[in-house]
Tab-separated table of C-alpha atoms in Angstrom:
chain	number	residue	atom	x	y	z
A	877	MET	CA	0.000	0.000	0.000
A	878	THR	CA	1.415	3.328	-1.006
A	879	GLU	CA	-0.222	5.493	1.644
A	880	PRO	CA	1.810	6.131	4.822
A	881	ILE	CA	0.527	4.193	7.821
A	882	VAL	CA	-0.085	5.534	11.345
A	883	ALA	CA	-0.791	3.074	14.194
A	884	ILE	CA	-2.406	3.980	17.534
A	885	VAL	CA	-1.132	1.848	20.447
A	886	GLY	CA	-1.391	1.977	24.224
A	887	ARG	CA	-2.656	0.144	27.260
A	888	PRO	CA	-6.372	-0.698	27.507
A	889	ASN	CA	-9.029	2.004	27.881
A	890	VAL	CA	-6.925	5.109	27.233
A	891	GLY	CA	-9.203	6.207	24.357
A	892	LYS	CA	-7.498	4.778	21.270
A	893	SER	CA	-10.748	3.917	19.486
A	894	THR	CA	-12.248	7.295	20.375
A	895	LEU	CA	-9.268	9.003	18.730
A	896	PHE	CA	-9.516	6.647	15.747
A	897	ASN	CA	-13.173	7.562	15.231
A	898	ARG	CA	-12.398	11.265	15.706
A	899	LEU	CA	-9.602	11.285	13.098
A	900	THR	CA	-11.463	9.151	10.557
A	901	GLN	CA	-14.807	10.872	11.223
A	902	LYS	CA	-16.458	7.466	11.268
A	903	ARG	CA	-17.761	5.233	14.026
A	904	LYS	CA	-15.874	2.199	12.762
A	905	SER	CA	-14.077	1.193	15.952
A	906	ILE	CA	-16.267	0.131	18.846
A	907	VAL	CA	-16.055	2.537	21.801
A	908	HIS	CA	-17.103	1.189	25.185
A	909	ALA	CA	-16.271	1.927	28.823
A	910	ARG	CA	-15.096	-1.661	29.242
A	911	SER	CA	-11.425	-2.193	28.417
A	912	GLY	CA	-10.250	-4.663	25.801
A	913	ILE	CA	-13.040	-4.103	23.293
A	914	THR	CA	-10.860	-3.483	20.215
A	915	ARG	CA	-9.137	-6.734	19.313
A	916	ASP	CA	-8.139	-6.824	15.661
A	917	ARG	CA	-6.402	-4.084	13.768
A	918	VAL	CA	-8.920	-1.705	12.165
A	919	TYR	CA	-7.822	0.280	9.106
A	920	GLU	CA	-9.340	3.493	7.753
A	921	PRO	CA	-8.008	6.290	5.495
A	922	VAL	CA	-7.664	9.814	6.904
A	923	THR	CA	-7.534	13.016	4.844
A	924	TRP	CA	-6.161	16.256	6.285
A	925	ALA	CA	-5.058	19.427	4.481
A	926	GLY	CA	-5.044	17.579	1.164
A	927	HIS	CA	-2.829	14.765	2.450
A	928	HIS	CA	-3.798	11.158	3.052
A	929	PHE	CA	-2.658	8.420	5.405
A	930	LEU	CA	-3.971	5.100	6.668
A	931	LEU	CA	-4.830	4.906	10.368
A	932	ILE	CA	-4.731	1.646	12.363
A	933	ASP	CA	-6.588	1.135	15.631
A	934	THR	CA	-5.294	-1.674	17.851
A	935	GLY	CA	-6.340	-3.577	20.944
A	936	GLY	CA	-5.129	-2.569	24.394
A	937	PHE	CA	-1.593	-3.865	24.878
A	938	ILE	CA	-1.039	-6.157	27.896
A	939	PRO	CA	2.549	-7.475	27.609
A	940	GLU	CA	2.670	-10.314	30.130
A	941	SER	CA	-0.901	-11.609	30.058
A	942	VAL	CA	-1.363	-15.337	29.501
A	943	ASP	CA	-4.992	-14.840	28.439
A	944	GLN	CA	-5.462	-16.261	24.927
A	945	ILE	CA	-7.276	-13.226	23.538
A	946	GLU	CA	-4.880	-10.737	25.155
A	947	SER	CA	-1.870	-12.675	23.843
A	948	ALA	CA	-3.345	-12.494	20.349
A	949	ILE	CA	-3.936	-8.739	20.781
A	950	ARG	CA	-0.284	-8.352	21.755
A	951	LEU	CA	0.780	-9.969	18.458
A	952	GLN	CA	-1.597	-7.711	16.520
A	953	VAL	CA	-0.156	-4.574	18.162
A	954	LYS	CA	3.379	-5.656	17.255
A	955	LEU	CA	2.326	-6.334	13.660
A	956	ALA	CA	0.650	-2.915	13.462
A	957	ILE	CA	3.836	-1.229	14.703
A	958	GLU	CA	5.883	-3.134	12.125
A	959	GLU	CA	3.585	-1.892	9.354
A	960	ALA	CA	3.452	1.710	10.558
A	961	ASN	CA	5.495	4.698	9.397
A	962	LEU	CA	4.468	6.503	12.591
A	963	VAL	CA	3.348	5.166	15.983
A	964	ILE	CA	0.982	7.176	18.187
A	965	PHE	CA	1.595	6.039	21.761
A	966	MET	CA	-1.514	7.067	23.675
A	967	VAL	CA	-1.555	7.550	27.449
A	968	ASP	CA	-4.265	8.647	29.879
A	969	ALA	CA	-3.454	12.102	31.276
A	970	ALA	CA	-6.144	11.746	33.931
A	971	GLU	CA	-4.225	8.909	35.602
A	972	PRO	CA	-0.609	8.569	36.844
A	973	ILE	CA	1.983	6.706	34.775
A	974	THR	CA	1.547	2.951	35.112
A	975	ALA	CA	4.062	0.124	34.868
A	976	LEU	CA	2.296	-0.864	31.675
A	977	ASP	CA	2.874	2.586	30.161
A	978	ARG	CA	6.589	2.237	30.957
A	979	GLU	CA	6.773	-1.214	29.393
A	980	ILE	CA	5.077	-0.067	26.185
A	981	ALA	CA	7.416	2.958	26.050
A	982	SER	CA	10.391	0.615	26.320
A	983	MET	CA	9.037	-1.543	23.497
A	984	ILE	CA	8.501	1.499	21.240
A	985	ARG	CA	12.064	2.683	21.826
A	986	ARG	CA	13.360	-0.693	20.620
A	987	THR	CA	11.432	-0.491	17.330
A	988	ASN	CA	13.369	2.473	15.877
A	989	LYS	CA	10.062	3.786	14.522
A	990	ASN	CA	8.930	7.413	14.413
A	991	TYR	CA	6.507	8.006	17.267
A	992	LEU	CA	4.425	10.615	19.066
A	993	VAL	CA	3.361	10.453	22.716
A	994	VAL	CA	-0.242	11.633	22.864
A	995	ALA	CA	-1.818	12.312	26.262
A	996	ASN	CA	-5.564	11.855	26.006
A	997	LYS	CA	-8.395	13.154	28.224
A	998	CYS	CA	-6.810	16.641	28.550
A	999	ASP	CA	-10.221	18.266	28.752
A	1000	ASN	CA	-8.835	21.383	30.457
A	1001	GLU	CA	-5.559	23.129	31.239
A	1002	LYS	CA	-5.250	21.531	34.663
A	1003	VAL	CA	-5.173	18.004	33.213
A	1004	GLU	CA	-2.943	19.265	30.408
A	1005	LEU	CA	-0.342	20.310	32.996
A	1006	GLN	CA	-0.626	16.881	34.612
A	1007	SER	CA	0.232	15.285	31.294
A	1008	LEU	CA	3.787	16.645	31.537
A	1009	GLU	CA	4.416	13.830	34.024
A	1010	PHE	CA	4.694	11.471	31.025
A	1011	SER	CA	7.965	13.169	30.028
A	1012	GLU	CA	9.484	10.701	32.514
A	1013	LEU	CA	9.030	8.015	29.857
A	1014	GLY	CA	11.948	9.527	27.970
A	1015	LEU	CA	10.143	9.669	24.625
A	1016	GLY	CA	10.292	13.429	24.088
A	1017	ASP	CA	7.470	15.957	23.890
A	1018	ILE	CA	3.951	15.130	25.096
A	1019	PHE	CA	1.050	16.228	22.894
A	1020	PRO	CA	-2.118	16.850	24.954
A	1021	ILE	CA	-5.512	16.209	23.359
A	1022	SER	CA	-9.074	15.294	24.202
A	1023	ALA	CA	-10.313	12.747	21.685
A	1024	ILE	CA	-13.864	12.834	23.006
A	1025	ASN	CA	-14.403	16.607	22.553
A	1026	GLY	CA	-11.841	17.272	19.774
A	1027	ARG	CA	-9.480	19.496	21.781
A	1028	HIS	CA	-6.167	20.050	19.912
A	1029	ILE	CA	-7.067	17.436	17.278
A	1030	GLY	CA	-6.218	19.786	14.397
A	1031	ASP	CA	-2.780	20.423	15.921
A	1032	LEU	CA	-2.241	16.680	16.278
A	1033	LEU	CA	-3.096	16.103	12.627
A	1034	ASP	CA	-0.611	18.796	11.603
A	1035	ILE	CA	2.106	17.093	13.673
A	1036	ILE	CA	1.237	13.695	12.163
A	1037	LEU	CA	1.688	15.073	8.646
A	1038	GLN	CA	5.089	16.473	9.639
A	1039	ASN	CA	6.218	13.022	10.782
A	1040	ILE	CA	5.095	10.766	7.937
A	1041	PRO	CA	6.382	10.472	4.373
A	1042	PRO	CA	4.211	11.724	1.520
A	1043	LYS	CA	2.144	9.253	-0.453
A	1044	ILE	CA	4.664	7.334	-2.556
A	1045	ALA	CA	2.546	6.847	-5.651
A	1046	GLU	CA	-1.028	7.232	-6.725
A	1047	GLU	CA	-3.018	4.066	-6.205
A	1048	ASP	CA	-6.201	3.251	-8.025
A	1049	GLU	CA	-8.800	4.288	-5.457
A	1050	SER	CA	-11.674	3.379	-7.747
A	1051	GLU	CA	-14.533	1.485	-6.166
A	1052	ASP	CA	-14.653	-0.609	-9.342
A	1053	HIS	CA	-12.992	-3.703	-7.915
A	1054	LEU	CA	-13.952	-6.862	-6.071
A	1055	ARG	CA	-14.870	-6.131	-2.435
A	1056	LEU	CA	-15.417	-9.466	-0.709
A	1057	ALA	CA	-17.021	-9.518	2.747
A	1058	ILE	CA	-16.409	-12.700	4.754
A	1059	VAL	CA	-19.413	-13.322	7.017
A	1060	GLY	CA	-20.971	-16.177	8.930
A	1061	MET	CA	-21.757	-17.582	12.353
A	1062	PRO	CA	-19.194	-17.239	15.163
A	1063	ASN	CA	-16.310	-19.716	15.034
A	1064	ALA	CA	-17.070	-20.851	11.477
A	1065	GLY	CA	-13.487	-20.054	10.431
A	1066	LYS	CA	-13.815	-16.641	8.796
A	1067	SER	CA	-10.548	-15.184	10.105
A	1068	SER	CA	-8.679	-18.395	9.275
A	1069	ILE	CA	-9.911	-18.140	5.677
A	1070	LEU	CA	-8.824	-14.486	5.550
A	1071	ASN	CA	-5.344	-15.389	6.765
A	1072	VAL	CA	-4.970	-18.090	4.114
A	1073	LEU	CA	-6.122	-15.715	1.365
A	1074	VAL	CA	-3.812	-12.934	2.550
A	1075	GLY	CA	-0.904	-15.209	3.395
A	1076	ALA	CA	-0.278	-13.398	6.688
A	1077	GLU	CA	-1.652	-13.223	10.213
A	1078	LYS	CA	-3.934	-10.272	9.451
A	1079	ALA	CA	-6.751	-11.188	11.848
A	1080	ILE	CA	-6.676	-12.876	15.235
A	1081	VAL	CA	-7.405	-16.606	15.027
A	1082	THR	CA	-8.380	-18.489	18.198
A	1083	ASP	CA	-10.944	-21.145	18.980
A	1084	ILE	CA	-13.064	-18.710	21.012
A	1085	PRO	CA	-16.304	-17.692	19.194
A	1086	GLY	CA	-16.747	-13.973	18.618
A	1087	THR	CA	-13.032	-13.138	18.515
A	1088	THR	CA	-13.389	-10.684	15.628
A	1089	ARG	CA	-15.453	-7.689	16.806
A	1090	ASP	CA	-14.665	-5.117	14.117
A	1091	ALA	CA	-14.868	-5.298	10.322
A	1092	ILE	CA	-11.340	-5.412	8.910
A	1093	ASP	CA	-10.454	-4.259	5.372
A	1094	THR	CA	-7.398	-5.845	3.737
A	1095	LYS	CA	-6.336	-5.062	0.170
A	1096	ILE	CA	-4.531	-7.721	-1.848
A	1097	LYS	CA	-3.679	-8.284	-5.502
A	1098	TYR	CA	-5.224	-11.195	-7.408
A	1099	TYR	CA	-3.968	-11.615	-10.975
A	1100	ASN	CA	-2.810	-7.988	-10.786
A	1101	GLU	CA	-6.310	-6.809	-9.836
A	1102	THR	CA	-7.157	-5.127	-6.522
A	1103	VAL	CA	-9.335	-7.137	-4.147
A	1104	THR	CA	-10.577	-5.805	-0.800
A	1105	LEU	CA	-11.231	-8.493	1.788
A	1106	ILE	CA	-13.542	-7.542	4.680
A	1107	ASP	CA	-13.427	-9.818	7.717
A	1108	THR	CA	-16.360	-9.431	10.088
A	1109	ALA	CA	-17.648	-10.427	13.502
A	1110	GLY	CA	-19.701	-13.610	13.789
A	1111	MET	CA	-23.410	-12.982	13.259
A	1112	ARG	CA	-26.115	-14.313	15.557
A	1113	LYS	CA	-29.830	-13.814	15.947
A	1114	ARG	CA	-30.565	-10.527	17.736
A	1115	ARG	CA	-32.452	-12.256	20.544
A	1116	ASN	CA	-29.351	-14.334	21.355
A	1117	ILE	CA	-27.182	-11.258	21.857
A	1118	LYS	CA	-26.944	-10.479	25.555
A	1119	ASP	CA	-23.695	-8.545	25.257
A	1120	GLU	CA	-24.171	-5.029	23.855
A	1121	VAL	CA	-20.639	-5.059	22.452
A	1122	GLU	CA	-21.446	-8.154	20.400
A	1123	TYR	CA	-24.591	-6.355	19.233
A	1124	TYR	CA	-22.531	-3.433	17.913
A	1125	SER	CA	-20.163	-5.907	16.245
A	1126	ILE	CA	-23.032	-7.504	14.379
A	1127	LEU	CA	-24.243	-4.107	13.216
A	1128	ARG	CA	-20.796	-3.592	11.723
A	1129	ALA	CA	-20.959	-7.015	10.058
A	1130	SER	CA	-24.272	-6.003	8.472
A	1131	ARG	CA	-22.704	-2.757	7.282
A	1132	ALA	CA	-19.834	-4.784	5.826
A	1133	ILE	CA	-22.355	-6.657	3.672
A	1134	GLU	CA	-23.737	-3.306	2.551
A	1135	ARG	CA	-20.224	-2.079	1.609
A	1136	CYS	CA	-19.177	-5.157	-0.377
A	1137	ASN	CA	-20.242	-6.275	-3.829
A	1138	VAL	CA	-19.708	-10.009	-3.216
A	1139	THR	CA	-20.232	-11.834	0.090
A	1140	LEU	CA	-18.588	-15.076	1.161
A	1141	VAL	CA	-20.917	-16.781	3.645
A	1142	VAL	CA	-18.919	-19.273	5.694
A	1143	VAL	CA	-20.843	-22.323	6.932
A	1144	ASP	CA	-19.513	-24.745	9.561
A	1145	ALA	CA	-19.608	-28.179	7.875
A	1146	VAL	CA	-19.700	-29.967	11.228
A	1147	LYS	CA	-22.775	-28.048	12.430
A	1148	GLY	CA	-24.437	-28.071	9.025
A	1149	PHE	CA	-26.462	-25.369	7.263
A	1150	ASN	CA	-28.886	-24.101	9.900
A	1151	ARG	CA	-31.548	-21.423	10.235
A	1152	GLN	CA	-29.061	-18.737	11.261
A	1153	ASP	CA	-26.968	-19.468	8.158
A	1154	ALA	CA	-30.111	-19.156	6.055
A	1155	ASP	CA	-30.909	-15.807	7.690
A	1156	ILE	CA	-27.466	-14.484	6.756
A	1157	VAL	CA	-27.890	-15.706	3.162
A	1158	ARG	CA	-31.295	-14.018	3.026
A	1159	GLN	CA	-29.764	-10.725	4.160
A	1160	VAL	CA	-27.118	-10.934	1.411
A	1161	ILE	CA	-29.677	-11.729	-1.288
A	1162	ASP	CA	-32.090	-9.043	-0.064
A	1163	LEU	CA	-29.269	-6.501	-0.341
A	1164	LYS	CA	-28.672	-7.776	-3.912
A	1165	LYS	CA	-25.015	-8.637	-3.311
A	1166	GLY	CA	-23.117	-11.387	-5.083
A	1167	LEU	CA	-22.996	-14.575	-3.014
A	1168	VAL	CA	-20.526	-17.436	-2.651
A	1169	ILE	CA	-21.008	-20.096	0.031
A	1170	ALA	CA	-17.943	-21.713	1.608
A	1171	ILE	CA	-18.593	-24.874	3.607
A	1172	ASN	CA	-15.565	-24.832	5.918
A	1173	LYS	CA	-14.059	-27.636	8.090
A	1174	TRP	CA	-14.859	-30.187	5.394
A	1175	ASP	CA	-11.787	-32.121	6.554
A	1176	LEU	CA	-13.622	-32.888	9.831
A	1177	VAL	CA	-16.648	-34.477	8.122
A	1178	GLN	CA	-16.726	-38.246	7.689
A	1179	ARG	CA	-17.356	-38.577	3.975
A	1180	GLU	CA	-19.023	-41.302	1.968
A	1181	THR	CA	-19.856	-41.502	-1.727
A	1182	ASN	CA	-22.702	-38.964	-1.713
A	1183	THR	CA	-21.826	-36.866	1.348
A	1184	GLN	CA	-21.275	-33.643	-0.606
A	1185	VAL	CA	-24.319	-34.195	-2.824
A	1186	ASN	CA	-26.498	-34.821	0.227
A	1187	PHE	CA	-25.131	-31.724	1.982
A	1188	GLU	CA	-25.967	-29.553	-1.034
A	1189	ARG	CA	-29.420	-31.121	-1.315
A	1190	ASP	CA	-30.091	-30.383	2.356
A	1191	MET	CA	-29.059	-26.748	1.828
A	1192	SER	CA	-31.360	-26.405	-1.191
A	1193	GLU	CA	-34.262	-27.918	0.730
A	1194	ARG	CA	-33.762	-25.353	3.484
A	1195	PHE	CA	-33.228	-22.466	1.042
A	1196	ARG	CA	-34.608	-22.985	-2.439
A	1197	GLU	CA	-32.737	-20.102	-4.105
A	1198	LEU	CA	-29.324	-21.567	-3.236
A	1199	GLU	CA	-29.296	-23.595	-6.445
A	1200	HIS	CA	-28.278	-20.361	-8.213
A	1201	TYR	CA	-25.238	-19.696	-6.004
A	1202	PRO	CA	-21.807	-21.389	-6.025
A	1203	LYS	CA	-20.805	-23.620	-3.102
A	1204	ILE	CA	-17.200	-24.480	-2.256
A	1205	PHE	CA	-16.299	-27.256	0.190
A	1206	ILE	CA	-13.083	-26.145	1.866
A	1207	SER	CA	-10.801	-26.525	4.860
A	1208	ALA	CA	-9.053	-23.370	6.054
A	1209	LYS	CA	-6.923	-25.568	8.322
A	1210	THR	CA	-5.510	-27.749	5.515
A	1211	HIS	CA	-5.977	-25.028	2.818
A	1212	GLN	CA	-8.094	-27.488	0.812
A	1213	ARG	CA	-9.731	-25.606	-2.099
A	1214	VAL	CA	-9.367	-22.227	-0.331
A	1215	HIS	CA	-7.549	-20.995	-3.439
A	1216	THR	CA	-10.794	-21.348	-5.431
A	1217	ILE	CA	-12.570	-18.720	-3.306
A	1218	LEU	CA	-11.080	-15.689	-5.050
A	1219	GLU	CA	-11.505	-17.259	-8.481
A	1220	THR	CA	-15.183	-17.972	-7.785
A	1221	ALA	CA	-15.811	-14.567	-6.168
A	1222	ARG	CA	-14.183	-12.828	-9.125
A	1223	SER	CA	-16.478	-14.723	-11.513
A	1224	VAL	CA	-19.530	-13.696	-9.456
A	1225	TYR	CA	-18.294	-10.086	-9.426
A	1226	GLN	CA	-18.037	-10.137	-13.246
A	1227	ASN	CA	-21.540	-11.643	-13.482
A	1228	ARG	CA	-22.853	-8.837	-11.284
A	1229	LYS	CA	-21.417	-6.300	-13.761
A	1230	LYS	CA	-22.627	-8.167	-16.834
A	1231	ARG	CA	-24.756	-6.297	-19.369
A	1232	ILE	CA	-26.639	-8.206	-22.058
A	1233	ASP	CA	-27.381	-6.609	-25.427
A	1234	THR	CA	-31.088	-5.855	-25.886
A	1235	ASN	CA	-31.349	-7.732	-29.184
A	1236	GLU	CA	-29.704	-10.776	-27.610
A	1237	ILE	CA	-32.089	-10.733	-24.646
A	1238	ASN	CA	-35.179	-10.476	-26.847
A	1239	LYS	CA	-34.001	-13.175	-29.254
A	1240	ALA	CA	-33.493	-15.669	-26.433
A	1241	MET	CA	-36.369	-14.731	-24.145
A	1242	GLN	CA	-39.072	-14.198	-26.775
A	1243	ALA	CA	-38.486	-17.767	-27.966
A	1244	VAL	CA	-38.954	-18.917	-24.361
A	1245	ILE	CA	-42.099	-16.831	-23.918
A	1246	GLU	CA	-43.628	-18.086	-27.179
A	1247	HIS	CA	-43.042	-21.666	-26.051
A	1248	THR	CA	-44.299	-21.022	-22.496
A	1249	PRO	CA	-46.477	-17.884	-22.429
A	1250	PRO	CA	-47.683	-16.347	-19.175
A	1251	PRO	CA	-50.967	-17.928	-18.053
A	1252	ALA	CA	-54.132	-15.928	-18.632
A	1253	THR	CA	-55.520	-14.257	-15.520
A	1254	LEU	CA	-59.111	-13.069	-14.988
A	1255	GLY	CA	-59.805	-13.981	-18.578
A	1256	LYS	CA	-57.104	-11.649	-19.891
A	1257	LEU	CA	-54.253	-12.731	-22.157
A	1258	ILE	CA	-50.892	-11.376	-21.066
A	1259	LYS	CA	-48.456	-10.407	-23.796
A	1260	ILE	CA	-44.812	-9.599	-23.093
A	1261	LYS	CA	-43.687	-7.371	-25.947
A	1262	TYR	CA	-40.171	-6.204	-25.158
A	1263	ILE	CA	-37.319	-6.888	-22.709
A	1264	THR	CA	-34.281	-4.797	-21.827
A	1265	GLN	CA	-31.592	-4.626	-19.175
A	1266	VAL	CA	-31.606	-1.196	-17.554
A	1267	LYS	CA	-28.918	-1.563	-14.870
A	1268	THR	CA	-25.965	-3.599	-13.628
A	1269	GLU	CA	-24.610	-4.265	-10.119
A	1270	PRO	CA	-27.071	-5.855	-9.616
A	1271	PRO	CA	-28.550	-6.681	-13.035
A	1272	VAL	CA	-32.042	-5.251	-13.515
A	1273	PHE	CA	-34.330	-6.394	-16.351
A	1274	VAL	CA	-37.582	-4.774	-17.427
A	1275	PHE	CA	-40.284	-6.803	-19.178
A	1276	PHE	CA	-42.779	-4.536	-20.956
A	1277	CYS	CA	-46.251	-6.069	-21.214
A	1278	ASN	CA	-49.928	-5.193	-21.446
A	1279	GLU	CA	-50.964	-6.310	-17.932
A	1280	PRO	CA	-47.902	-6.177	-15.655
A	1281	HIS	CA	-49.934	-6.451	-12.451
A	1282	LEU	CA	-51.328	-9.838	-13.526
A	1283	ILE	CA	-47.936	-11.594	-13.797
A	1284	LYS	CA	-47.877	-14.311	-11.147
A	1285	GLU	CA	-44.921	-15.047	-8.867
A	1286	GLU	CA	-44.475	-18.517	-10.373
A	1287	TYR	CA	-44.016	-17.056	-13.861
A	1288	HIS	CA	-41.694	-14.397	-12.448
A	1289	ARG	CA	-39.450	-17.194	-11.098
A	1290	PHE	CA	-39.694	-19.044	-14.413
A	1291	LEU	CA	-38.409	-16.002	-16.333
A	1292	GLU	CA	-35.588	-15.499	-13.821
A	1293	ASN	CA	-34.515	-19.120	-14.226
A	1294	GLN	CA	-34.531	-18.741	-18.001
A	1295	LEU	CA	-32.403	-15.589	-17.838
A	1296	ARG	CA	-29.918	-17.479	-15.690
A	1297	ARG	CA	-29.899	-20.492	-18.014
A	1298	HIS	CA	-29.247	-18.420	-21.135
A	1299	PHE	CA	-26.823	-15.812	-19.770
A	1300	ASP	CA	-25.094	-17.333	-16.689
A	1301	PHE	CA	-25.803	-15.088	-13.729
A	1302	THR	CA	-24.446	-17.608	-11.239
A	1303	GLY	CA	-24.023	-16.112	-7.773
A	1304	VAL	CA	-25.969	-12.915	-8.505
A	1305	PRO	CA	-29.471	-11.876	-7.397
A	1306	LEU	CA	-31.507	-10.589	-10.351
A	1307	ILE	CA	-34.158	-7.888	-10.277
A	1308	ILE	CA	-37.051	-8.315	-12.718
A	1309	SER	CA	-39.610	-5.585	-13.187
A	1310	PHE	CA	-42.821	-5.663	-15.234
A	1311	ARG	CA	-44.018	-2.426	-16.785
A	1312	LYS	CA	-46.959	-1.481	-18.953
A	1313	LYS	CA	-46.287	-1.029	-22.667
């Protein structure tokens, strides 16, 4: 990535995510009074005075903890620092220096990275004077701010620009590329799939459900084309969410589906395709996004001759529309068929952009309609006179006819199936509209 990178690090609950949201002007990182809410690295571009940089939010750093999640956070913080051109070391000016602050300061000194010590919660001059205590850390000047009310934020942005290199080269920032959101139930293996696709430990992987709380954007190159991968928190039914933080995470997962153009729904092969999986698929289709289904942990399933066929049949019985969407049986653990995900998603993305020539549509579909005309309703003959595609992403087709309100749902599905059979819209929801001619 050609944009300079700035990483925010510090001990838990000093306001890192509040600063991240303030600088990015988005509520992408979850802010909560409880410490330890941010776990994975969260990336977001920042623009200030005509300059751009990428900002990383990280989890609260706890160096010696043996807790599995906190150990994984520690690795993520170190990876963020390695990536960064500038490290913002955030401390809490409202509290005295802690042993943890000193340990993080020592770690930053050993990295040989550019850094700024930012004292947060300086809501007034009295606390600002208190922040001078952090000079004891031996990291130079202390920059007082209040992330929650925006005090001195403009000055901080100016200082950041002075301490990062300019953008090295222009990168294609066009939205016209594959944006693949990875969604599914908790512990289905979403982050493991992301790590295999990226080839690096980009997201925390543990066996604890709900590890990923924030949506993570990672850009990679696939056959020299840009692909944005969006890892998300596990999605559950709203009534099963007792933890408000998990609730906010799921809202972000839903927004990730809205931001993508193709969604990879990860299903746990051991648990099978259940009602919650079907609800996620319904959300993707209702939002008219491309859809690929990855049945993960296939290596753990005892297979017989027709195991895969039976699994697919069970999915189709639970969700009739799934016959139109590609299914990949994979194992993130053994990497079995994971490489086919991007190839399949790219094909779905191209199908979503596909535009069919009007003459070609009418030649194919009028032959179908003549062979199987719409059934008469209320004694009226229905005649479809003309068909055209009016939009892509998703594809929208308009059928002009004499009595559009009399077209039955069964015939609507028949026409959709015929469009798919003739023009290959695998993985893409289609919109069909009937208008009076």
